[in-house]
Amino acid sequence: MQLDITVLGLGYIGLPTASIFATKGKKVLGVDVVPRVVETINRGDIHIEEPDLDVLVRAAVQSGNLRAAGKPEAASTHIVAVPTPFDVRPDGSRAPDLTYVESATRSLASVIRAGDLVILESTSPVGTTEKMKAWLEDELTRMGRKVGGEILYAHCPERILPGQMLKELVSNDRIAGGLTPEASRRAKELYRTFCTAEIFETDARTAEMAKLTENAFRDVNIAFANELSLVCDRLGINVWELIRLANRHPRVKILQPGPGVGGHCIAVDPWFIVDAAPKEARLMRVAREVNDGKPGWVMDKVRAAAAGLKAPSVACLGLAFKANIDDLRESPSLEIAAHLATEGYKVLAVEPHVHELPKALQGKAELVSLEDALTRADILLLLVDHNAFKAVPVARLRGKRVIDTRGIWNY
Ligand code: SAJ
């Protein structure tokens, strides 16, 4: 089969992207270094949870347009959608780790041809697309391979929201940032296959910075809400009512405080800006510190609520990083539950979206039903605004020490 596209990395971004291209008639090879992922996709199953993704992947595989393998093959477009993790420095700041992007890029050297387009979708620091070009050229030289023409490179960041990915994949505006105008044009044309919204052409560095900026903007705004919650607590004001009222101003739109910021994006991406311009990016750094400090503040609240109780049991309601999903990556709720367990609290964890305790809690906490937790716990600690928790009648909270970090209960 003559391939149109290879997608390197079949995670939260790569898998939906590969599948949607395949259902639109493109011949796609999904590449992943984890054999279990390759086998799962080839069976038409999925290894991650996202509403309706199973249906899309099954349709893509059954159509014969999507298959998975451990190595890339020749195709006119190669999309890199691998993780960009980070290393934590002693001062708490984070430095991007581009190992996966580099190895995925180098793996293309044996199959790349003149005129091919290489797209970076992974969220990356400014300058990464230029680095990809250098890595691939270096690998070609090492192999003694000449492709005999230009290879095109572009950064096309993904902005889909976990929980609403399939809808947003099609309807979000996109950015096509090429190292050359021709690369931007080719990338734009490619995403037209399924994207019904506007696609803007720009250069690669602007595209890289745009993606980081979007998540840093949200982080700073969440930090404002989280800081307000601390101030209001100190002053005896209900922060949720305050925000509701302030948001009646036509130009004010304050976000919601919570137990901290989780997920693999918002809590990480601002660091890529801070790392690149530490002297200038002061506000973004402080915002990160405010949001990262919130779990510690919540734990202080639990300690205060536990005063006078012998062997207190705490129901941790929700472990996911946000409402109505099963994703526990970088979750402040999980961090809080795990910390409380190591401090000797009896932790009753409630997470309707998972079937077993995550590693961080195994042997330290009990996974129980909501009903069980409401009955048994001394302290109810609401961490995630899952719909199941919003439905708890106020009467069930009576007699309990309640800490509602999301402001969903009017008790
Ligand atoms: N949160 C609050 N208060 C709020 C909103 C969010 O505490 O008012 C918390 C959530 O509980 C969660 C964290 O922030 O812990 C992040 O959640 P989110 O829904 O804001 O964002 P993500 O991480 O699921 O997805 C973000 C999105 N970026 C923006 O909205 C700017 C998404 O569009 C990106 O594609 C994604 O990051 C990504 O992959 O970069």
XYZ file of C-alpha atoms and ligand atoms in Angstrom:
451
model
C 0.000 0.000 0.000
C 1.392 3.435 -0.965
C 1.178 5.505 2.236
C 0.071 9.125 2.475
C 0.934 9.729 6.119
C 2.900 8.222 8.972
C 2.009 9.385 12.479
C 4.787 8.826 15.009
C 3.403 8.434 18.536
C -0.067 6.935 19.047
C -1.037 8.741 22.246
C -3.715 11.288 23.074
C -2.877 13.399 20.014
C -1.373 10.957 17.503
C -4.097 8.319 17.688
C -7.113 10.566 17.033
C -5.174 12.418 14.317
C -4.080 9.221 12.532
C -7.599 7.824 12.758
C -9.393 10.877 11.456
C -7.058 11.113 8.443
C -7.720 7.424 7.743
C -11.493 7.828 7.899
C -11.143 10.657 5.369
C -9.489 8.316 2.886
C -5.784 8.854 3.577
C -3.565 5.778 3.800
C -2.053 6.074 7.278
C 0.587 4.169 9.217
C 0.579 4.781 12.968
C 3.976 4.216 14.546
C 4.623 3.511 18.202
C 7.651 2.141 20.022
C 5.442 0.223 22.488
C 4.515 -3.168 20.940
C 1.352 -3.478 23.059
C 0.034 -0.210 21.604
C 0.723 -1.413 18.041
C -1.083 -4.721 18.672
C -4.039 -2.987 20.330
C -4.561 -0.559 17.436
C -4.214 -3.299 14.811
C -7.021 -5.172 16.604
C -9.160 -2.052 16.260
C -9.035 -1.382 20.021
C -7.674 1.593 21.984
C -5.323 1.905 24.950
C -6.490 5.349 26.133
C -9.898 6.675 27.118
C -11.620 9.436 25.226
C -15.319 9.599 24.354
C -16.029 7.997 20.937
C -12.340 7.447 20.123
C -12.926 3.667 20.112
C -15.551 4.029 17.382
C -13.279 6.242 15.267
C -10.256 3.933 15.607
C -12.308 0.825 14.830
C -13.758 2.478 11.709
C -10.279 3.588 10.601
C -8.737 0.124 11.042
C -11.701 -1.698 9.469
C -11.561 0.582 6.412
C -8.039 -0.744 5.784
C -6.669 2.825 5.789
C -5.054 2.661 9.236
C -2.562 0.153 10.488
C 0.119 0.366 13.153
C 3.768 -0.695 13.215
C 6.917 -0.218 15.264
C 8.840 1.643 12.557
C 8.017 4.319 9.981
C 7.738 3.630 6.254
C 7.885 5.851 3.167
C 5.025 8.388 2.986
C 4.620 11.918 1.654
C 3.903 13.337 5.154
C 5.311 12.366 8.538
C 3.600 13.717 11.651
C 5.528 13.607 14.935
C 3.184 13.477 17.946
C 5.379 12.048 20.701
C 5.527 13.298 24.309
C 7.752 16.206 25.325
C 8.428 15.551 29.013
C 10.561 17.693 31.295
C 13.335 17.421 33.844
C 12.823 19.085 37.214
C 15.714 21.291 38.299
C 16.718 21.700 41.976
C 15.048 25.166 42.069
C 11.714 23.641 40.987
C 11.826 25.010 37.424
C 11.501 22.582 34.530
C 13.619 22.017 31.454
C 12.095 20.438 28.339
C 13.329 16.985 27.379
C 13.270 16.564 23.584
C 14.634 13.003 23.544
C 11.468 11.489 22.055
C 11.126 14.179 19.386
C 14.754 13.671 18.450
C 14.590 9.885 18.219
C 11.303 9.987 16.261
C 12.837 12.501 13.836
C 16.033 10.484 13.388
C 13.959 7.330 12.777
C 12.664 8.979 9.591
C 16.124 9.083 7.992
C 15.816 5.681 6.328
C 12.441 6.419 4.703
C 12.411 10.175 4.009
C 12.357 11.355 0.377
C 12.777 14.705 -1.351
C 9.568 16.721 -1.225
C 8.255 14.980 1.924
C 6.673 17.114 4.621
C 7.653 16.567 8.277
C 5.166 18.008 10.764
C 5.802 18.461 14.478
C 2.543 18.316 16.454
C 4.044 17.765 19.911
C 4.030 20.840 22.133
C 7.641 21.990 22.036
C 9.910 24.872 22.984
C 10.560 27.598 20.420
C 13.184 26.443 17.915
C 12.344 22.714 18.001
C 11.209 22.537 14.355
C 14.590 23.984 13.325
C 16.247 21.339 15.508
C 14.261 18.581 13.795
C 15.663 19.678 10.453
C 19.203 19.623 11.868
C 18.699 16.168 13.477
C 17.322 14.637 10.282
C 20.111 16.136 8.142
C 22.661 14.883 10.661
C 21.186 11.376 10.583
C 21.142 11.337 6.772
C 24.819 12.370 6.719
C 25.643 9.676 9.270
C 23.925 7.075 7.087
C 25.601 8.451 3.956
C 22.143 8.894 2.424
C 21.316 11.730 -0.014
C 17.653 12.466 -0.731
C 18.409 14.753 -3.666
C 15.972 17.568 -2.910
C 14.345 19.685 -0.221
C 12.461 18.263 2.776
C 9.720 20.512 4.183
C 9.172 21.099 7.925
C 6.287 22.670 9.831
C 4.950 22.950 13.364
C 1.196 22.469 13.592
C 0.299 22.446 17.282
C -2.705 20.511 18.493
C -5.169 22.325 20.757
C -7.847 19.720 21.401
C -9.332 19.525 24.877
C -9.238 16.131 26.614
C -12.849 14.976 26.938
C -13.911 16.822 23.766
C -11.124 15.803 21.440
C -13.054 14.445 18.502
C -15.311 17.459 18.246
C -12.438 19.939 18.659
C -10.173 18.084 16.220
C -12.537 19.039 13.434
C -13.828 22.401 14.636
C -10.804 24.145 16.198
C -8.916 26.751 14.179
C -5.369 25.594 13.448
C -1.938 27.102 12.892
C 0.415 25.872 10.166
C 3.893 27.200 10.915
C 6.421 26.189 8.290
C 10.159 26.661 8.163
C 9.340 27.928 4.642
C 6.100 29.386 3.193
C 5.817 26.291 0.983
C 5.884 24.058 4.092
C 3.103 26.136 5.725
C 1.013 25.909 2.557
C 1.444 22.136 2.264
C 0.592 21.626 5.954
C -2.521 23.787 5.633
C -3.658 21.811 2.608
C -3.184 18.551 4.512
C -5.263 19.562 7.567
C -8.020 20.763 5.211
C -8.724 17.030 4.813
C -10.738 17.083 8.040
C -10.516 20.540 9.641
C -13.623 22.601 8.967
C -12.341 25.741 10.743
C -9.778 28.334 9.704
C -6.131 27.371 9.236
C -3.601 30.187 9.583
C -0.179 30.107 7.951
C 2.791 31.488 9.874
C 6.427 30.638 10.577
C 7.474 27.731 12.807
C 8.741 29.799 15.759
C 5.491 31.792 15.987
C 3.493 28.555 15.841
C 5.595 27.020 18.624
C 5.203 30.110 20.793
C 1.452 30.352 20.066
C 0.790 26.929 21.538
C 2.851 27.661 24.660
C 1.186 31.055 24.995
C -2.331 29.599 24.944
C -1.608 27.254 27.820
C 0.407 29.860 29.752
C -2.513 32.284 29.381
C -4.868 29.734 30.903
C -2.406 28.905 33.668
C -2.014 32.556 34.660
C -5.794 32.975 34.707
C -6.307 29.865 36.848
C -3.563 31.143 39.176
C -5.525 34.373 39.596
C -8.587 32.360 40.658
C -6.501 30.147 42.956
C -4.853 33.156 44.582
C -8.280 34.757 45.078
C -9.428 31.610 46.891
C -6.552 31.996 49.363
C -7.245 35.704 49.884
C -10.984 35.116 50.346
C -10.365 32.298 52.807
C -8.167 34.645 54.849
C -10.861 37.369 54.754
C -13.859 35.115 55.408
C -15.458 35.619 51.979
C -17.070 32.900 49.849
C -14.832 32.947 46.769
C -17.397 31.201 44.550
C -20.046 33.826 45.243
C -17.438 36.554 44.806
C -16.407 35.262 41.378
C -20.021 34.850 40.287
C -20.671 38.469 41.179
C -17.437 39.892 39.723
C -18.101 38.013 36.477
C -21.284 40.038 36.011
C -18.991 42.871 34.910
C -19.026 42.883 31.090
C -15.234 42.652 30.784
C -14.410 40.336 33.695
C -14.251 36.540 33.241
C -12.520 34.949 36.218
C -11.895 31.190 36.044
C -12.568 28.734 38.857
C -10.253 27.915 41.773
C -9.470 24.261 42.362
C -7.025 22.000 44.201
C -4.255 22.849 41.717
C -3.586 22.513 38.009
C -3.090 19.104 36.471
C -2.784 17.368 33.132
C 0.255 17.170 30.949
C -0.162 20.559 29.264
C -1.086 23.582 31.328
C 1.132 22.627 34.272
C 4.076 22.061 31.914
C 3.993 24.331 28.873
C 4.500 27.676 30.681
C 7.837 26.280 31.922
C 9.014 26.045 28.296
C 8.591 29.820 28.049
C 10.130 30.466 31.487
C 13.054 28.225 30.585
C 13.679 30.134 27.345
C 13.329 33.649 28.821
C 13.681 33.380 32.624
C 14.286 37.087 33.243
C 11.306 38.248 31.219
C 8.705 35.565 32.015
C 8.210 36.561 35.668
C 4.414 36.522 35.847
C 4.232 33.101 34.222
C 6.706 31.685 36.703
C 4.813 33.041 39.709
C 1.544 31.716 38.269
C 3.112 28.254 38.091
C 4.220 28.586 41.720
C 0.755 29.727 42.852
C -0.920 26.783 41.101
C 1.677 24.276 42.288
C 1.255 25.574 45.847
C -2.480 24.928 45.950
C -2.332 21.189 46.840
C -0.242 22.065 49.921
C -2.864 24.606 50.990
C -5.631 22.016 50.580
C -3.666 19.561 52.741
C -3.382 22.215 55.454
C -7.183 22.517 55.348
C -7.499 18.754 55.872
C -5.077 18.859 58.818
C -7.144 21.658 60.388
C -10.405 19.772 59.777
C -8.941 16.649 61.374
C -8.122 18.437 64.616
C -9.491 16.479 67.572
C -10.323 13.344 65.539
C -8.667 10.023 66.349
C -7.491 8.087 63.240
C -9.509 10.313 60.905
C -10.790 8.901 57.628
C -10.800 11.212 54.619
C -12.922 10.571 51.545
C -10.974 11.921 48.568
C -13.676 12.496 45.988
C -12.029 12.379 42.570
C -8.484 11.510 41.513
C -8.587 12.649 37.859
C -6.978 15.936 36.868
C -10.330 17.413 35.886
C -14.041 16.684 35.674
C -15.593 13.690 33.915
C -12.430 12.105 32.534
C -10.283 9.153 33.636
C -6.926 10.873 33.099
C -4.797 10.910 36.266
C -1.663 12.424 34.674
C -0.098 15.162 36.816
C -3.270 15.233 38.884
C -3.201 17.453 41.979
C -6.065 15.386 43.431
C -3.999 12.222 43.233
C -1.023 14.069 44.717
C -3.164 15.205 47.650
C -4.692 11.744 48.249
C -1.264 10.058 48.130
C 0.251 12.617 50.473
C -2.561 12.292 53.010
C -2.173 8.506 52.956
C 1.541 8.755 53.754
C 0.701 11.105 56.626
C -1.361 8.333 58.222
C -4.896 9.400 57.279
C -7.257 6.598 56.325
C -7.876 7.542 52.696
C -11.107 6.394 51.038
C -10.591 7.190 47.372
C -13.602 7.621 45.107
C -12.969 7.794 41.361
C -15.923 6.630 39.258
C -13.767 6.702 36.094
C -11.179 4.098 37.125
C -11.511 0.447 38.170
C -8.370 0.093 40.240
C -6.219 2.301 42.410
C -3.328 4.005 40.644
C 0.181 2.912 41.675
C 0.675 5.962 43.900
C -2.179 4.780 46.137
C -1.826 1.006 45.987
C -1.489 -0.479 49.456
C -2.027 2.971 50.996
C -5.682 3.735 50.300
C -8.987 2.004 49.644
C -10.930 2.487 46.397
C -14.555 2.728 47.488
C -17.929 3.685 46.049
C -19.285 7.189 46.565
C -22.013 5.782 48.785
C -19.478 3.960 50.934
C -17.324 7.063 51.281
C -20.269 9.280 52.237
C -21.215 6.807 54.946
C -17.794 6.025 56.377
C -15.644 9.169 56.139
C -15.131 11.756 58.898
C -13.912 14.322 56.370
C -15.296 14.751 52.856
C -12.660 16.260 50.601
C -14.134 17.155 47.216
C -11.290 17.306 44.692
C -12.861 16.891 41.250
C -16.154 18.334 40.012
C -17.332 15.063 38.408
C -21.066 15.066 37.605
C -21.537 12.130 40.006
C -20.392 14.322 42.908
C -22.500 17.315 41.910
C -25.553 15.100 42.327
C -24.875 14.397 46.036
C -27.819 15.773 48.074
C -26.845 18.360 50.702
C -28.462 16.188 53.375
C -25.734 13.570 52.840
C -23.077 16.094 53.898
C -24.598 16.781 57.324
C -22.470 15.781 60.271
C -19.337 15.611 58.113
C -16.380 17.936 58.002
C -16.518 19.135 54.394
C -13.769 20.680 52.256
C -15.054 21.538 48.796
C -12.103 22.626 46.630
C -14.280 23.130 43.518
C -17.221 25.017 45.012
C -19.869 22.576 43.756
C -21.750 22.056 47.014
C -23.892 24.594 48.722
C -23.668 23.185 52.245
N -8.695 24.245 35.969
C -9.016 24.978 37.094
N -9.872 26.020 36.983
C -10.430 26.361 35.784
C -10.099 25.624 34.632
C -9.218 24.563 34.749
O -8.531 24.707 38.215
O -11.215 27.319 35.775
C -7.759 23.116 36.080
C -8.392 21.775 35.729
O -9.065 21.236 36.811
C -7.180 20.966 35.331
C -6.266 22.011 34.690
O -6.743 23.261 35.125
O -6.524 20.427 36.473
C -6.216 21.975 33.182
O -7.503 21.739 32.645
P -8.058 22.477 31.344
O -9.423 21.954 31.066
O -7.927 23.933 31.481
O -7.016 22.082 30.197
P -6.405 20.692 29.632
O -5.066 20.486 30.266
O -7.370 19.584 29.674
O -6.203 21.089 28.079
C -5.459 22.254 27.750
C -6.274 23.105 26.754
N -5.676 24.424 26.608
C -6.368 25.571 26.784
O -7.529 25.566 27.105
C -5.619 26.839 26.556
C -6.365 22.375 25.413
O -7.001 23.198 24.459
C -4.972 21.988 24.924
O -5.032 21.254 23.706
C -4.334 21.096 25.967
O -4.220 21.846 27.191
C -2.967 20.669 25.466
O -2.854 19.503 25.011
O -2.062 21.508 25.431
